[in-house]
Tab-separated table of C-alpha atoms and ligand atoms in Angstrom:
chain	number	residue	atom	x	y	z
A	213	MET	CA	0.183	-0.366	0.264
A	214	ASP	CA	1.090	3.365	-0.834
A	215	ILE	CA	1.758	5.878	1.827
A	216	ASP	CA	0.432	9.244	0.436
A	217	GLY	CA	2.712	12.250	1.830
A	218	LYS	CA	0.758	14.462	0.288
A	219	ARG	CA	-2.026	13.665	1.895
A	220	VAL	CA	-0.568	13.463	5.127
A	221	ALA	CA	1.279	16.925	4.818
A	222	LYS	CA	-1.567	18.717	3.706
A	223	GLU	CA	-3.168	17.949	6.516
A	224	PHE	CA	-0.662	18.712	8.949
A	225	GLN	CA	-0.446	22.311	7.333
A	226	GLU	CA	-3.736	22.785	7.249
A	227	ARG	CA	-3.408	22.302	11.359
A	228	LEU	CA	-0.470	24.112	11.284
A	229	LYS	CA	-2.181	27.208	9.493
A	230	GLN	CA	-4.850	27.119	11.714
A	231	LYS	CA	-2.549	27.682	14.840
A	232	ILE	CA	-0.786	30.340	13.570
A	233	ALA	CA	-3.612	32.077	12.615
A	234	LYS	CA	-5.299	31.146	16.302
A	235	GLU	CA	-2.340	32.390	17.844
A	236	GLY	CA	-1.595	35.286	16.108
A	237	LEU	CA	1.967	34.529	15.255
A	238	THR	CA	3.712	35.582	12.242
A	239	PRO	CA	6.624	33.245	12.281
A	240	THR	CA	9.193	34.313	9.340
A	241	LEU	CA	12.166	32.376	8.233
A	242	ALA	CA	14.796	33.649	5.956
A	243	PHE	CA	16.063	31.361	3.179
A	244	VAL	CA	19.383	32.064	2.047
A	245	LEU	CA	20.181	30.703	-1.303
A	246	VAL	CA	24.032	31.205	-2.627
A	247	GLY	CA	24.617	30.196	-6.210
A	248	GLU	CA	22.486	28.713	-9.234
A	249	ASP	CA	22.118	25.055	-8.300
A	250	PRO	CA	18.437	24.528	-10.077
A	251	PRO	CA	17.434	22.037	-7.573
A	252	SER	CA	18.289	24.549	-4.980
A	253	GLN	CA	16.406	27.127	-6.358
A	254	SER	CA	13.231	24.266	-7.557
A	255	TYR	CA	13.696	24.026	-3.384
A	256	VAL	CA	13.756	27.378	-1.887
A	257	LYS	CA	10.917	28.343	-4.591
A	258	MET	CA	8.714	25.173	-2.933
A	259	LYS	CA	9.569	25.806	0.387
A	260	GLY	CA	8.649	29.853	0.162
A	261	LYS	CA	5.187	28.975	-1.434
A	262	ALA	CA	4.342	26.355	1.443
A	263	CYS	CA	5.575	29.112	4.034
A	264	ALA	CA	2.839	31.162	2.459
A	265	GLU	CA	0.113	29.095	2.580
A	266	VAL	CA	0.447	28.373	6.005
A	267	GLY	CA	0.864	32.087	7.291
A	268	ILE	CA	4.626	32.309	7.645
A	269	HIS	CA	6.448	35.025	6.202
A	270	SER	CA	9.514	34.483	4.056
A	271	ILE	CA	12.224	36.279	3.207
A	272	LYS	CA	14.845	34.891	0.232
A	273	ILE	CA	18.212	36.532	0.154
A	274	GLU	CA	19.836	35.591	-3.181
A	275	LEU	CA	23.884	35.503	-3.460
A	276	PRO	CA	25.930	35.113	-6.380
A	277	GLU	CA	27.723	31.757	-6.818
A	278	SER	CA	31.176	33.490	-5.998
A	279	THR	CA	30.613	34.839	-2.411
A	280	SER	CA	32.661	34.591	-0.151
A	281	GLU	CA	32.669	32.627	3.316
A	282	LEU	CA	32.945	36.006	5.178
A	283	GLU	CA	30.287	37.522	2.957
A	284	LEU	CA	27.984	34.549	3.948
A	285	LEU	CA	28.879	34.605	7.558
A	286	ASN	CA	28.678	38.533	7.458
A	287	VAL	CA	24.670	37.651	5.768
A	288	ILE	CA	24.241	35.411	8.315
A	289	LYS	CA	25.572	37.978	11.674
A	290	LYS	CA	22.819	40.125	10.591
A	291	LEU	CA	19.810	37.943	10.283
A	292	ASN	CA	20.927	36.172	13.678
A	293	SER	CA	20.698	40.110	14.932
A	294	ASP	CA	17.412	40.540	13.725
A	295	SER	CA	14.853	40.244	16.333
A	296	THR	CA	12.045	40.118	13.368
A	297	VAL	CA	13.515	36.624	11.751
A	298	HIS	CA	12.247	33.668	13.817
A	299	GLY	CA	13.931	31.048	11.906
A	300	ILE	CA	17.431	30.740	9.273
A	301	LEU	CA	17.859	28.480	6.529
A	302	VAL	CA	20.864	28.323	4.310
A	303	GLN	CA	20.362	26.125	1.382
A	304	MET	CA	22.606	23.108	0.824
A	305	PRO	CA	25.418	22.494	-0.685
A	306	LEU	CA	26.845	25.393	-0.764
A	307	PRO	CA	29.733	26.878	-3.546
A	308	LYS	CA	33.039	24.572	-2.939
A	309	GLN	CA	34.748	27.776	-1.201
A	310	ILE	CA	32.306	28.028	1.402
A	311	ASN	CA	32.839	25.148	4.280
A	312	GLU	CA	29.756	24.499	5.117
A	313	GLN	CA	30.199	23.648	8.603
A	314	LYS	CA	31.518	26.746	9.317
A	315	ILE	CA	28.574	28.322	8.261
A	316	LEU	CA	26.047	26.113	10.304
A	317	LEU	CA	28.176	26.880	13.173
A	318	ALA	CA	27.454	30.658	12.818
A	319	ILE	CA	23.902	30.228	12.264
A	320	ASP	CA	22.016	31.161	15.770
A	321	PRO	CA	20.929	27.419	17.453
A	322	GLY	CA	17.808	28.606	18.473
A	323	LYS	CA	17.075	29.974	14.150
A	324	ASP	CA	18.307	26.648	13.728
A	325	ALA	CA	15.004	25.696	10.994
A	326	ASP	CA	17.220	22.797	9.898
A	327	GLY	CA	18.658	21.346	13.181
A	328	PHE	CA	21.806	21.213	11.808
A	329	HIS	CA	23.418	23.667	14.171
A	330	PRO	CA	26.219	20.737	16.278
A	331	ILE	CA	24.886	22.109	19.497
A	332	ASN	CA	21.032	20.785	18.089
A	333	VAL	CA	22.693	17.881	16.678
A	334	GLY	CA	24.183	16.974	20.265
A	335	LYS	CA	21.192	17.572	22.069
A	336	MET	CA	18.882	15.709	19.626
A	337	ILE	CA	21.502	12.588	19.786
A	338	THR	CA	21.307	12.695	23.754
A	339	GLY	CA	17.338	12.482	23.182
A	340	ASP	CA	16.549	16.267	24.891
A	341	PRO	CA	13.213	16.665	23.925
A	342	ASN	CA	13.081	20.713	23.339
A	343	VAL	CA	15.235	20.490	20.254
A	344	ILE	CA	14.835	20.963	16.811
A	345	ILE	CA	14.722	17.998	14.754
A	346	PRO	CA	16.016	17.850	11.375
A	347	CYS	CA	13.166	18.429	8.519
A	348	THR	CA	13.550	15.185	6.476
A	349	PRO	CA	14.145	12.932	9.551
A	350	LEU	CA	11.225	14.536	11.288
A	351	GLY	CA	8.891	13.868	8.022
A	352	VAL	CA	9.757	9.649	8.320
A	353	LEU	CA	8.545	9.804	11.799
A	354	LYS	CA	5.424	11.258	11.497
A	355	LEU	CA	4.891	9.178	8.338
A	356	LEU	CA	5.442	6.021	10.546
A	357	GLU	CA	3.244	7.478	13.268
A	358	ALA	CA	0.201	8.263	10.833
A	359	TYR	CA	0.301	5.163	9.221
A	360	ASN	CA	0.452	3.772	12.533
A	361	ILE	CA	3.225	1.477	11.540
A	362	GLU	CA	5.003	-0.247	14.733
A	363	THR	CA	9.003	0.822	14.863
A	364	CYS	CA	8.833	-0.933	19.089
A	365	SER	CA	11.467	-4.289	18.165
A	366	LYS	CA	11.997	-3.856	14.514
A	367	HIS	CA	14.768	-4.023	12.638
A	368	VAL	CA	15.217	-0.930	10.036
A	369	VAL	CA	18.285	-0.444	7.987
A	370	VAL	CA	18.219	2.823	7.057
A	371	LEU	CA	20.575	2.949	3.504
A	372	GLY	CA	22.878	5.968	3.702
A	373	ARG	CA	25.055	7.854	6.524
A	374	SER	CA	24.371	11.430	5.706
A	375	ASN	CA	24.113	14.127	8.524
A	376	ILE	CA	20.778	15.172	6.716
A	377	VAL	CA	19.476	12.411	6.902
A	378	GLY	CA	20.765	8.864	7.344
A	379	ARG	CA	22.664	9.759	10.275
A	380	PRO	CA	20.101	11.473	12.506
A	381	LEU	CA	17.223	9.222	11.555
A	382	ALA	CA	19.254	5.525	12.448
A	383	ASN	CA	19.993	7.778	15.620
A	384	LEU	CA	16.064	8.999	16.034
A	385	LEU	CA	14.824	5.560	15.688
A	386	SER	CA	16.927	3.732	18.045
A	387	GLN	CA	15.627	6.270	20.965
A	388	LYS	CA	13.453	5.411	23.599
A	389	ARG	CA	10.574	7.172	22.258
A	390	ALA	CA	7.589	7.328	20.213
A	391	GLN	CA	8.839	6.274	16.355
A	392	GLY	CA	12.012	4.977	18.247
A	393	ASN	CA	12.957	1.978	20.161
A	394	ALA	CA	13.995	-0.425	17.043
A	395	THR	CA	17.383	-2.104	16.508
A	396	VAL	CA	18.793	0.163	13.526
A	397	THR	CA	21.710	-1.090	11.241
A	398	LEU	CA	23.132	2.057	9.538
A	399	ALA	CA	24.479	0.651	5.828
A	400	HIS	CA	26.708	2.503	2.864
A	401	SER	CA	28.446	2.491	0.356
A	402	LEU	CA	31.272	0.237	1.532
A	403	THR	CA	28.561	-2.094	3.968
A	404	LYS	CA	29.599	-5.704	2.356
A	405	ASP	CA	26.401	-7.671	0.642
A	406	LEU	CA	23.627	-4.705	1.101
A	407	PRO	CA	20.620	-7.205	-0.429
A	408	ALA	CA	20.972	-9.792	2.703
A	409	LEU	CA	21.109	-7.335	5.126
A	410	CYS	CA	18.121	-5.165	3.762
A	411	LYS	CA	16.753	-8.136	3.373
A	412	GLN	CA	16.768	-8.697	7.425
A	413	ALA	CA	14.658	-5.297	7.615
A	414	ASP	CA	11.042	-5.070	8.530
A	415	ILE	CA	11.712	-1.131	7.586
A	416	LEU	CA	14.088	0.219	5.162
A	417	ILE	CA	14.688	3.363	4.732
A	418	ALA	CA	16.346	4.153	1.541
A	419	ALA	CA	18.513	7.881	1.457
A	420	LEU	CA	21.477	7.159	-0.381
A	421	GLY	CA	20.805	9.037	-3.448
A	422	LYS	CA	21.260	6.889	-6.168
A	423	ALA	CA	18.241	6.239	-8.510
A	424	ASN	CA	16.657	2.724	-8.536
A	425	PHE	CA	19.139	1.001	-6.365
A	426	VAL	CA	16.880	-0.632	-3.850
A	427	THR	CA	15.712	-3.657	-6.439
A	428	LYS	CA	13.368	-6.445	-4.931
A	429	GLU	CA	16.724	-8.592	-3.894
A	430	PHE	CA	16.572	-6.146	-1.410
A	431	ILE	CA	13.633	-6.782	0.334
A	432	LYS	CA	11.871	-9.110	2.581
A	433	PRO	CA	8.376	-9.985	1.756
A	434	GLY	CA	5.517	-7.548	4.149
A	435	ALA	CA	8.809	-5.181	5.164
A	436	VAL	CA	8.176	-1.047	5.309
A	437	VAL	CA	10.109	0.540	2.499
A	438	ILE	CA	10.921	4.432	2.888
A	439	ASP	CA	12.388	6.039	0.038
A	440	VAL	CA	14.389	9.451	0.851
A	441	GLY	CA	15.559	9.856	-2.550
A	442	ILE	CA	15.306	12.270	-4.847
A	443	ASN	CA	17.044	11.742	-8.326
A	444	ARG	CA	16.751	13.776	-11.721
A	445	ILE	CA	16.671	11.166	-14.721
A	446	ASP	CA	15.796	13.569	-17.707
A	447	SER	CA	13.247	15.624	-16.354
A	448	LYS	CA	11.397	12.643	-14.515
A	449	ILE	CA	11.496	12.210	-10.758
A	450	VAL	CA	12.648	8.796	-9.141
A	451	GLY	CA	13.576	7.555	-5.901
A	452	ASP	CA	16.238	5.478	-4.756
A	453	VAL	CA	14.143	2.626	-4.563
A	454	ASN	CA	13.049	0.979	-8.518
A	455	TYR	CA	8.978	1.152	-7.359
A	456	GLY	CA	7.843	-1.308	-9.803
A	457	GLU	CA	9.507	-3.841	-9.026
A	458	VAL	CA	9.807	-3.600	-5.246
A	459	ALA	CA	6.476	-2.251	-4.704
A	460	PRO	CA	4.585	-5.475	-4.743
A	461	LEU	CA	6.784	-7.404	-2.374
A	462	THR	CA	5.673	-4.444	0.320
A	463	SER	CA	3.301	-3.952	3.081
A	464	TYR	CA	3.790	-0.005	2.667
A	465	ILE	CA	5.624	1.931	0.567
A	466	THR	CA	6.807	5.650	-0.174
A	467	PRO	CA	6.007	6.958	-3.653
A	468	VAL	CA	8.701	8.987	-5.293
A	469	PRO	CA	7.411	11.604	-6.223
A	470	GLY	CA	4.501	12.329	-2.645
A	471	GLY	CA	5.942	10.435	-0.583
A	472	VAL	CA	8.416	11.797	2.140
A	473	GLY	CA	8.854	15.153	0.417
A	474	PRO	CA	6.137	16.909	0.595
A	475	MET	CA	6.780	15.680	4.786
A	476	THR	CA	9.931	17.370	4.665
A	477	ILE	CA	8.372	20.838	4.073
A	478	ALA	CA	5.322	20.308	6.216
A	479	MET	CA	8.125	19.764	9.038
A	480	LEU	CA	10.070	22.655	7.925
A	481	LEU	CA	7.238	25.115	8.634
A	482	GLU	CA	6.289	23.272	11.868
A	483	ASN	CA	10.179	23.828	13.268
A	484	THR	CA	9.651	28.107	12.032
A	485	TYR	CA	6.633	27.452	14.111
A	486	LEU	CA	8.222	26.110	16.891
A	487	LEU	CA	11.237	28.823	16.652
A	488	ALA	CA	8.629	31.740	16.854
A	489	LYS	CA	6.362	30.342	19.600
A	490	SER	CA	9.005	29.526	21.807
A	491	GLY	CA	12.488	30.528	20.769
A	492	LEU	CA	14.148	26.916	21.214
B	765	GUN	N1	20.106	20.605	0.888
B	765	GUN	C1	19.230	19.372	0.827
B	765	GUN	N2	17.987	19.017	1.945
B	765	GUN	C2	18.245	20.041	2.215
B	765	GUN	C3	17.740	20.605	3.750
B	765	GUN	O1	17.457	19.747	4.268
B	765	GUN	N3	18.291	21.686	4.052
B	765	GUN	C4	19.200	22.401	3.991
B	765	GUN	N4	19.198	23.674	4.392
B	765	GUN	N5	19.600	22.578	2.211
B	765	GUN	C5	19.333	21.213	2.112
């Protein structure tokens, strides 16, 4: 059965819109986009549109590809000290002259809409409940919750160890919390015999960024498959999972598009709301 992320995200955004209106808040999110990367431009556009739909004010700061690290640090400094700005999102990837880690460190942890600041990552990993959780991992947990998919005592294999998705998600799923208590294996490109390992998974999460990588040999019949991949082949978007051959073997699967992607955007809105409300 398909997991309809578009529907879950829409319902979530509707509830958020009502909360924002009722509480009379004007959450404000600043996007910083450096360079001309077409996917990044399209993501920021989609995120900005979603903000407007729920009553979040957004500001877009566009900087040229040639921007220096110091120039970007100065932009962040200004946003940090602007009390009308509640959240800051610097779209990744950044041009090669800019050290991403240095930029993430410069963002005020209390305005970190992505939850990428090392202080927030540290809080998240140690199970602090009052922390911004990165949008895609949080979106995956909310999808599992929405479909009553039990994670407790299940074997989850996470494919891909990125700081944005795989690593935080593997950590969260192993924590003592709702949508946690799983036994997690974090697998990656140097893992031996991936198909055999993945075939042991009750829940398989593909977040490695390789189009159609997961085939039927990876799947235990009845498994839940969450596809985080967004890959472009010609002008078509495909996931990391070969949906056509994998879907018939699964109990639940997220399609691409329309699975995890919309939830990532919905969670960014939620994080911005939380930052505006409480100043985490
Ligand atoms: N690039 C790809 N995904 C993300 C994300 O979730 N946040 C930011 N800031 N950049 C990204």
